[in-house]
């Protein structure tokens, strides 16, 4: 059987599910940018792109050279196509307005250009996360603040979400709201080829992912839940659990999409107002959309992530996502507290 490339999949989606042509174009442009990022990441020390800049991003995190390069690749790839009204990125404080010389379109693109970038210098998988929203009618104003407000839509309004994982293979995982598909980059062809027709998160699991070094900062429901996981077969959950923590959300989520598991980044007493480390608009929301489309669940501990009404572009939320049985358990503990 001839191999299905991303382009062919998107065209067939247009026929079967009326995926708008400009959304199809958007996904293809983002995928092409991810190929370019994959190429830059794979060069490592040979490409002179390892290490950090002497700058910080809006999150107060030291920027890696590849963070900045990946952000520029995504901006330059997407600004001229006429499919976007604006863009937003983890690496930029304000929304990115489409330059006046280019036409605007109906979509808003949000991304974390290189998530997990602290892993780059030690050659551990990193990734790009993206989310697509429709632009409300009134967002075409020239007023930045207005365009910024246009981004503040709950995650259930996403029309597409995906990630590229730069690991032993470069894979693109995508949902258009009709399930989750996985594509693997064929470097000889230069195309993403459909390799995972129907990605599903197993409803139960024996594997969890959390940074245990933060244990003393967790709230009681999380402390209770993790202690039960660690108690194993002799404990209340009656089975032994394994733990993984790659410290690269894209890699941890991809493992969960592949074999199940529970990913946690809880609220942290060190900075309770920040509500944990992960950002709602371009990390939690796209991953929650993908995980739910794959039959899993994603909450803040007390609320479905996709129902959170954003109040700020770089807002953070606690994240519990993955196998439905475990997400429901830990969420139940929060609601009992
Ligand atoms: P910690 C990467 O910086 C990231 O945003 C996610 O990809 C990852 O899951 C998390 O932070 C790792 O955080 O505190 O374990 O380094």
PDB file of C-alpha atoms in Angstrom, residues 16 41 45 56 59 75 105 121 129 158 175 188 194 202 204 268 313 331-332 334:
ATOM      1  CA  UNK A  16     -14.161  13.645   4.358  1.00  0.00           C
ATOM      2  CA  UNK A  41      18.381  20.325  16.755  1.00  0.00           C
ATOM      3  CA  UNK A  45      27.427  20.882  18.829  1.00  0.00           C
ATOM      4  CA  UNK A  56      15.668  35.574  29.502  1.00  0.00           C
ATOM      5  CA  UNK A  59       8.931  33.306  31.906  1.00  0.00           C
ATOM      6  CA  UNK A  75       7.388  33.051  12.988  1.00  0.00           C
ATOM      7  CA  UNK A 105      -6.300  35.065   8.045  1.00  0.00           C
ATOM      8  CA  UNK A 121      22.764  20.237  25.817  1.00  0.00           C
ATOM      9  CA  UNK A 129       3.978  22.112  20.889  1.00  0.00           C
ATOM     10  CA  UNK A 158      -9.109  24.639  19.710  1.00  0.00           C
ATOM     11  CA  UNK A 175      -5.437  16.123  16.173  1.00  0.00           C
ATOM     12  CA  UNK A 188      15.108  10.753   2.584  1.00  0.00           C
ATOM     13  CA  UNK A 194       1.449   8.366   8.603  1.00  0.00           C
ATOM     14  CA  UNK A 202      -4.964   2.940  27.597  1.00  0.00           C
ATOM     15  CA  UNK A 204      -5.489   2.110  33.070  1.00  0.00           C
ATOM     16  CA  UNK A 268       3.709  24.163  44.005  1.00  0.00           C
ATOM     17  CA  UNK A 313      -1.553  34.691  27.716  1.00  0.00           C
ATOM     18  CA  UNK A 331      -8.889  14.508  40.653  1.00  0.00           C
ATOM     19  CA  UNK A 332     -11.246  12.766  43.065  1.00  0.00           C
ATOM     20  CA  UNK A 334      -8.576  16.968  45.101  1.00  0.00           C
TER      21      UNK A 334
END
